[in-house]
Tab-separated table of C-alpha atoms and ligand atoms in Angstrom:
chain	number	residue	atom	x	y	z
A	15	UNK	CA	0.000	0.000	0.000
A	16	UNK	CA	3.192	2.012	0.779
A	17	UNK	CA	5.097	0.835	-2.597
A	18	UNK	CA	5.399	4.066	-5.589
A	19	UNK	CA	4.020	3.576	-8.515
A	20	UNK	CA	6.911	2.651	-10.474
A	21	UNK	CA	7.025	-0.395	-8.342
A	22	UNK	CA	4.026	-1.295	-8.963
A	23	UNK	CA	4.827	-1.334	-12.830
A	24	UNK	CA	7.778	-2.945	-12.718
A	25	UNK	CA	5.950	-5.982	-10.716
A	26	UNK	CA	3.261	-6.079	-13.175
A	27	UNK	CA	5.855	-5.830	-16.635
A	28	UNK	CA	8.246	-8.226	-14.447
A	29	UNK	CA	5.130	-10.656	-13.795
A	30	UNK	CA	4.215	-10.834	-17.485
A	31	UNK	CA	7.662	-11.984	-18.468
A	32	UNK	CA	7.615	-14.402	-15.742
A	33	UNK	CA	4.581	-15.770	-16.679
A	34	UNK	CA	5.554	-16.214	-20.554
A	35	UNK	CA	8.450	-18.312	-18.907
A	36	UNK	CA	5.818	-20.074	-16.791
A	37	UNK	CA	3.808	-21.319	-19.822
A	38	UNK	CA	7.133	-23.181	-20.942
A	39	UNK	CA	7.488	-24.505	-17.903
A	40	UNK	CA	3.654	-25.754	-18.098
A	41	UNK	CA	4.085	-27.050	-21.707
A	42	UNK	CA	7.636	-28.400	-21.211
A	43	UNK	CA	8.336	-29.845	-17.889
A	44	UNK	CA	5.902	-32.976	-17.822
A	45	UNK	CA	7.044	-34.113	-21.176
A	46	UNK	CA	10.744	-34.462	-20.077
A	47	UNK	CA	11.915	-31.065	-22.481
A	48	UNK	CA	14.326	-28.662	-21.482
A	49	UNK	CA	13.107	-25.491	-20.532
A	50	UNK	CA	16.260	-23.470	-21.692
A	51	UNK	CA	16.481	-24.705	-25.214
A	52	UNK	CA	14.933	-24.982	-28.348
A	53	UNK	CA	13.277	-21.153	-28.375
A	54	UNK	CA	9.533	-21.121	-28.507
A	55	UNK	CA	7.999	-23.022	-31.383
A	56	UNK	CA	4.475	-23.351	-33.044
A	57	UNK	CA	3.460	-26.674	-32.215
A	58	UNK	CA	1.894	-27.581	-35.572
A	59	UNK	CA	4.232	-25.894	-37.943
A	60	UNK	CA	7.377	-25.913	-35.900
A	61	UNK	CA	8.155	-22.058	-36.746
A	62	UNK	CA	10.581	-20.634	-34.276
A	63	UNK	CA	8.945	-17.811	-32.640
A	64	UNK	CA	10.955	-14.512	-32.812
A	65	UNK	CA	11.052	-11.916	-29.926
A	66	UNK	CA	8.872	-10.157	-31.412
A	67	UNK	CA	6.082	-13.007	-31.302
A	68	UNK	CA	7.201	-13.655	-27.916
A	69	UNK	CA	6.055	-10.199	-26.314
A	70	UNK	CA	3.686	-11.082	-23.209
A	71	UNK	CA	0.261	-10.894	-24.085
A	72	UNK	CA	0.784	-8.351	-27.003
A	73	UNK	CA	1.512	-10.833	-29.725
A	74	UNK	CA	-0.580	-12.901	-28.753
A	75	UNK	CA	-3.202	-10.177	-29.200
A	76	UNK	CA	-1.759	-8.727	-32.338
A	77	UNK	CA	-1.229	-12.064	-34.055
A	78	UNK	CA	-5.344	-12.339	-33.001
A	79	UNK	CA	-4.408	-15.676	-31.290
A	80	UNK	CA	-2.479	-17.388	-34.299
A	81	UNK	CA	0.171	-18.488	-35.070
A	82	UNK	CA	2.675	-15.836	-37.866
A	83	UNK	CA	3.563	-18.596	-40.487
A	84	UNK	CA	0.874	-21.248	-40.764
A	85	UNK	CA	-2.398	-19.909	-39.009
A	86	UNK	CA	-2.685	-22.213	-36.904
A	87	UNK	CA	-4.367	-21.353	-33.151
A	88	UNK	CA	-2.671	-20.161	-30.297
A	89	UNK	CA	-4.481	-21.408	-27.254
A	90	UNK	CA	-5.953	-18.261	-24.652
A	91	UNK	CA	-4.106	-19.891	-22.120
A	92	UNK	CA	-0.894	-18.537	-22.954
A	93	UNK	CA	-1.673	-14.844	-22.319
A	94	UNK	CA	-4.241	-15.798	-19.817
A	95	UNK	CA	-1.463	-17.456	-17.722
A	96	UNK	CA	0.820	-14.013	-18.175
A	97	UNK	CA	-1.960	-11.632	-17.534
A	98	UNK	CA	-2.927	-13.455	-14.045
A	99	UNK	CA	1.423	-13.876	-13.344
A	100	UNK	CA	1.339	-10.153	-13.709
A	101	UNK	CA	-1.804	-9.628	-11.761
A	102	UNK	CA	-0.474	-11.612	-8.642
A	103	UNK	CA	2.961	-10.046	-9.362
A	104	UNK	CA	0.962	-6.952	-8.467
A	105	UNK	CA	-0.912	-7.849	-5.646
A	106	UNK	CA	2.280	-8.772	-3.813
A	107	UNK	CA	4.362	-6.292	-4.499
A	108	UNK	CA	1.370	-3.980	-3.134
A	109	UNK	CA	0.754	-5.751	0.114
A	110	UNK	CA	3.842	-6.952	0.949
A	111	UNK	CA	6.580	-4.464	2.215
A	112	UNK	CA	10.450	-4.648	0.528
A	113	UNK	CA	12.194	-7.815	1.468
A	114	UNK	CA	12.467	-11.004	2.202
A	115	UNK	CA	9.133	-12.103	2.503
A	116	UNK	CA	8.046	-10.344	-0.816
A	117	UNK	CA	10.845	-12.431	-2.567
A	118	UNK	CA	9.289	-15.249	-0.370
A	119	UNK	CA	5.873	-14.850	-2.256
A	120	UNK	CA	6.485	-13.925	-5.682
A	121	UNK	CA	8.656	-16.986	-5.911
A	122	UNK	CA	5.717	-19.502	-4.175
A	123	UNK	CA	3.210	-17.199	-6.712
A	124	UNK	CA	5.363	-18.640	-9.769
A	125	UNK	CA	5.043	-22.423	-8.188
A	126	UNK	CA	1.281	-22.195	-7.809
A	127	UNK	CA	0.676	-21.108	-11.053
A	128	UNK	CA	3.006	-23.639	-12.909
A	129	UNK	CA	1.437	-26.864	-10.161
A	130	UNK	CA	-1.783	-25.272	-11.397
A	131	UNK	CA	-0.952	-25.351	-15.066
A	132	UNK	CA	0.476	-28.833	-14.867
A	133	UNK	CA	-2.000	-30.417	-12.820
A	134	UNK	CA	-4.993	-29.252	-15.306
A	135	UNK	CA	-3.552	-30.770	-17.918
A	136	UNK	CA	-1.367	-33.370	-17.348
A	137	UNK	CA	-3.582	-34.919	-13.632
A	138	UNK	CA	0.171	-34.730	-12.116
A	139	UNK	CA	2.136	-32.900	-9.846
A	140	UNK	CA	5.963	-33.136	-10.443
A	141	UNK	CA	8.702	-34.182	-8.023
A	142	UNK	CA	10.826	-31.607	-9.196
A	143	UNK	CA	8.965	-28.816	-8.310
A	144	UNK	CA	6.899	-29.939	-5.335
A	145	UNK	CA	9.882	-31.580	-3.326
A	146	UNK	CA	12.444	-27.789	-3.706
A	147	UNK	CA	9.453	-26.301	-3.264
A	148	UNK	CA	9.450	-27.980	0.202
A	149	UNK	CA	12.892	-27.182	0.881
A	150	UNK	CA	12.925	-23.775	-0.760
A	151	UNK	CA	10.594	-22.804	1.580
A	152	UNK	CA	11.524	-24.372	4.658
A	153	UNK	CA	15.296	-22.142	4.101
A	154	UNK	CA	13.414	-18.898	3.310
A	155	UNK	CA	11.183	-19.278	6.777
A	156	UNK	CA	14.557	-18.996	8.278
A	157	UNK	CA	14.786	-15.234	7.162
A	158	UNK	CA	11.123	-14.405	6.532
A	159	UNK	CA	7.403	-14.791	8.135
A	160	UNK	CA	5.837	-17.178	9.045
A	161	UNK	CA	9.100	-18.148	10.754
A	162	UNK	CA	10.932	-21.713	10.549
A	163	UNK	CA	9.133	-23.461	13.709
A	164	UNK	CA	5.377	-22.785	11.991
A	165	UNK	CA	7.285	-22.983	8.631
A	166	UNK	CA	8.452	-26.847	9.662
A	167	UNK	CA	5.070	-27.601	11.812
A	168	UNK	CA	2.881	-26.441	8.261
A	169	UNK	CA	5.148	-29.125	6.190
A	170	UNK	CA	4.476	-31.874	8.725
A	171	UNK	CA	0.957	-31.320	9.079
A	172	UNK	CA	0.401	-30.205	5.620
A	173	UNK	CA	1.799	-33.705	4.406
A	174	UNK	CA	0.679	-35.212	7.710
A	175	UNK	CA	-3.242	-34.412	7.164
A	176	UNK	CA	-3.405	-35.321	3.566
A	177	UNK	CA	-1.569	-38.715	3.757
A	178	UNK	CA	-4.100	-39.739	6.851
A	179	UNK	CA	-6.612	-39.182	4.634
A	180	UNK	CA	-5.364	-41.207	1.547
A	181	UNK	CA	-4.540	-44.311	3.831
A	182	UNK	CA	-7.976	-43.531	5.447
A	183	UNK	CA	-9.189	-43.893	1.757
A	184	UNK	CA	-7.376	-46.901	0.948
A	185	UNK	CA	-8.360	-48.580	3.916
A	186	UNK	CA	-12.073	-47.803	3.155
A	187	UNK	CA	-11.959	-48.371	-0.634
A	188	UNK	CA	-8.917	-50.828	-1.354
A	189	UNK	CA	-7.941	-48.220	-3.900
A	190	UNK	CA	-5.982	-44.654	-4.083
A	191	UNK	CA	-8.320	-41.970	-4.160
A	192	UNK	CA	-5.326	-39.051	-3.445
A	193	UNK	CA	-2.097	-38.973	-5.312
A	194	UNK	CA	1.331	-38.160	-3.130
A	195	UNK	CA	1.908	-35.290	-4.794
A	196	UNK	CA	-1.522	-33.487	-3.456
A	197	UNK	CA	0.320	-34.745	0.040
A	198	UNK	CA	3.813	-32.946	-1.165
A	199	UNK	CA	2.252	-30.386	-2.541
A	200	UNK	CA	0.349	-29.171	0.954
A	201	UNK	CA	3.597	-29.739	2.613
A	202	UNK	CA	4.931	-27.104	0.616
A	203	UNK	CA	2.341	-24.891	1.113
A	204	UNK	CA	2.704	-25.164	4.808
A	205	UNK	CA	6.445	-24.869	4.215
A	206	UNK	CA	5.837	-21.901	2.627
A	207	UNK	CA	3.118	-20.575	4.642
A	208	UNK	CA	2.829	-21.780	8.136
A	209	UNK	CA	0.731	-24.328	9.619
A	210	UNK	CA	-2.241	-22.180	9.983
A	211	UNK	CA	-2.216	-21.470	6.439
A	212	UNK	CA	-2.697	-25.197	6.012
A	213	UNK	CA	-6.137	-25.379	7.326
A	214	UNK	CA	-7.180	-22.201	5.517
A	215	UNK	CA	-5.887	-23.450	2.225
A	216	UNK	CA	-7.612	-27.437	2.599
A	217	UNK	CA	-11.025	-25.450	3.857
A	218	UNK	CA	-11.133	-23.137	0.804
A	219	UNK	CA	-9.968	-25.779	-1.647
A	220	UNK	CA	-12.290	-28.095	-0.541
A	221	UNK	CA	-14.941	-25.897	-0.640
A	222	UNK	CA	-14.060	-24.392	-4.175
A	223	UNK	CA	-14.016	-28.024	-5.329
A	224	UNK	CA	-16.722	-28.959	-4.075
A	225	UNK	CA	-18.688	-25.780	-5.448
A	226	UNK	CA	-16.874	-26.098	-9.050
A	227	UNK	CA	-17.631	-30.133	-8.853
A	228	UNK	CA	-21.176	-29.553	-8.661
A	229	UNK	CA	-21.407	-27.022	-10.753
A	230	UNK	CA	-19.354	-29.040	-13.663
A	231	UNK	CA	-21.411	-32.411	-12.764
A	232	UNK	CA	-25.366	-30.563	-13.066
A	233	UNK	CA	-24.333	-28.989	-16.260
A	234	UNK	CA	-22.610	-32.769	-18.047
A	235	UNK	CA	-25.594	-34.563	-15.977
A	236	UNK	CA	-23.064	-37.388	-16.810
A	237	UNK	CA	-22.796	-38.509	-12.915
A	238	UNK	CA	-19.189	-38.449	-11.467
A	239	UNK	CA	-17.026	-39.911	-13.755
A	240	UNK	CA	-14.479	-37.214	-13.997
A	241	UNK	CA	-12.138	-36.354	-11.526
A	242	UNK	CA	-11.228	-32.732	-11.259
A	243	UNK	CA	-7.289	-32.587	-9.978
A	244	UNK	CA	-6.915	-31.275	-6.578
A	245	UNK	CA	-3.443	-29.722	-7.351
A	246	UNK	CA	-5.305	-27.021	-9.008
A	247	UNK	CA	-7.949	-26.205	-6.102
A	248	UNK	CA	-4.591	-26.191	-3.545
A	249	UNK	CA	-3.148	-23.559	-5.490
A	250	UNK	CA	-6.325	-21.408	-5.610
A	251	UNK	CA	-6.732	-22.068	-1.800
A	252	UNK	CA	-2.927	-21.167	-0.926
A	253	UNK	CA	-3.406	-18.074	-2.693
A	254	UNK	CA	-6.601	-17.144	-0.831
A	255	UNK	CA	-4.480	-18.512	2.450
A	256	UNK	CA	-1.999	-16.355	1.077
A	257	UNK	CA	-3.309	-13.009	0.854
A	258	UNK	CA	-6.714	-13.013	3.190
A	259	UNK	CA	-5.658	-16.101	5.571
A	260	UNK	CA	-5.559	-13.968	8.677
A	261	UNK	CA	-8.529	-11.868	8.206
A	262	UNK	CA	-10.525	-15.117	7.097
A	263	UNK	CA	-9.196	-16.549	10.638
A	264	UNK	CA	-10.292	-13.701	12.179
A	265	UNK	CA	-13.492	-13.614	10.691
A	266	UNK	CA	-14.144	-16.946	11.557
A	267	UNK	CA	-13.087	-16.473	15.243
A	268	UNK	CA	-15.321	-14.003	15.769
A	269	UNK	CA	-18.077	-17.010	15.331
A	270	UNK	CA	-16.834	-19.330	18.154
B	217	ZN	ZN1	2.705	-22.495	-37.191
């Protein structure tokens, strides 16, 4: 609320960039690619994209969604996953003050957003983000809120709650019903954001999946068959944790 202007631009310009590097990381990472090398490419015609089709949002706008050489379509998702990078890029820098803890969250902003990417369209959530994620933010609790005792007590309840439930499942069903990486994945969060912030974040995503389950389900009137992927309702639940956790407490408090 205190940060200039100027800040505030940079976070958002900053955010756009990182989010065209975020859809590469969505695209790339579950198929095994590097993320460094080959540049950009059309998927259908193979056409190397230039910087200039590479601007966030812009060219995607300019080019009306298609690809320069052959025509073919450019999925929305692209700029929509840089617009909402720059967006949250925003809404930290604005709330949180200079420091740590604003490096803390625009670096656990970029992880949510690629686990949520990833987990809507591949139904996984990768090792090799989830498990640094854990450590990344178990070392940057040592320096910045919530602090490394809450920090340590979110990843072991985070990971602790979740894996009850799945061998609660099993033991009920004789079958998984919860991957491991949902389990990592809330450890992470807790890492990241305290153990409090672990029961905010499996309240609201339960709730928003839940909501967005029924929703999906009346309008296919197909029954249950598909599952949506909880990786994607933990990362719009941490983010909620994120920036209104402690009011939301609060709130709720004030009804015991
Ligand atoms: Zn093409």
């Amino acid at each position: 609320m205190s940060e200039p202007l100027i800040l505030i631009i940079a976070a958002a310009l900053f955010g756009l960039c990182i989010g065209s590097f975020l859809n590469v990381v969505i695209y790339r990472l579950p198929l095994g690619q590097s993320l460094a090398t080959p540049p950009s490419r059309c998927r259908k015609c193979g056409y190397s994209l230039r910087w200039f089709d590479n601007i966030p949002v812009i060219s995607w706008l300019l080019l009306r969604g298609r690809c320069r050489k052959c025509g073919a379509g450019v999925s929305w998702q692209y700029p929509a996953v840089e617009l909402i990078t720059g967006a949250l890029f925003v809404l930290v820098v604005w709330l949180t003050p200079l420091g740590p803890l604003m490096v803390s969250r625009l670096l656990f902003v970029c992880i949510l957003i690629a686990l949520f990417g990833i987990d809507l369209e591949h139904q996984i959530l990768p090792n090799s983000i989830t498990l640094p994620g854990i450590a990344i933010g178990l070392l940057l609790s040592l320096i910045a809120p919530p602090g490394w005792q809450a920090a340590l007590l979110g990843a072991l309840l985070g990971a602790g709650i979740l894996y009850g439930i799945a061998w609660a499942y099993y033991l009920w069903r004789r079958e998984e019903g919860m991957g491991m990486g949902d389990v990592k994945m809330l450890a992470m969060i807790g890492a990241f954001l305290g153990w409090k912030a672990v029961l905010v974040t499996l309240v609201l995503s339960s709730f928003s999946g839940a909501i967005i389950g029924v929703i999906l389900m009346s309008a296919q009137r197909g029954g249950m068959k598909f599952a949506l992927p909880f990786g994607t309702f933990l990362s719009i639940g941490a983010l909620i944790a994120m920036f209104a956790g402690e009011p939301l407490v609060a709130w709720y408090a004030g009804f015991l």
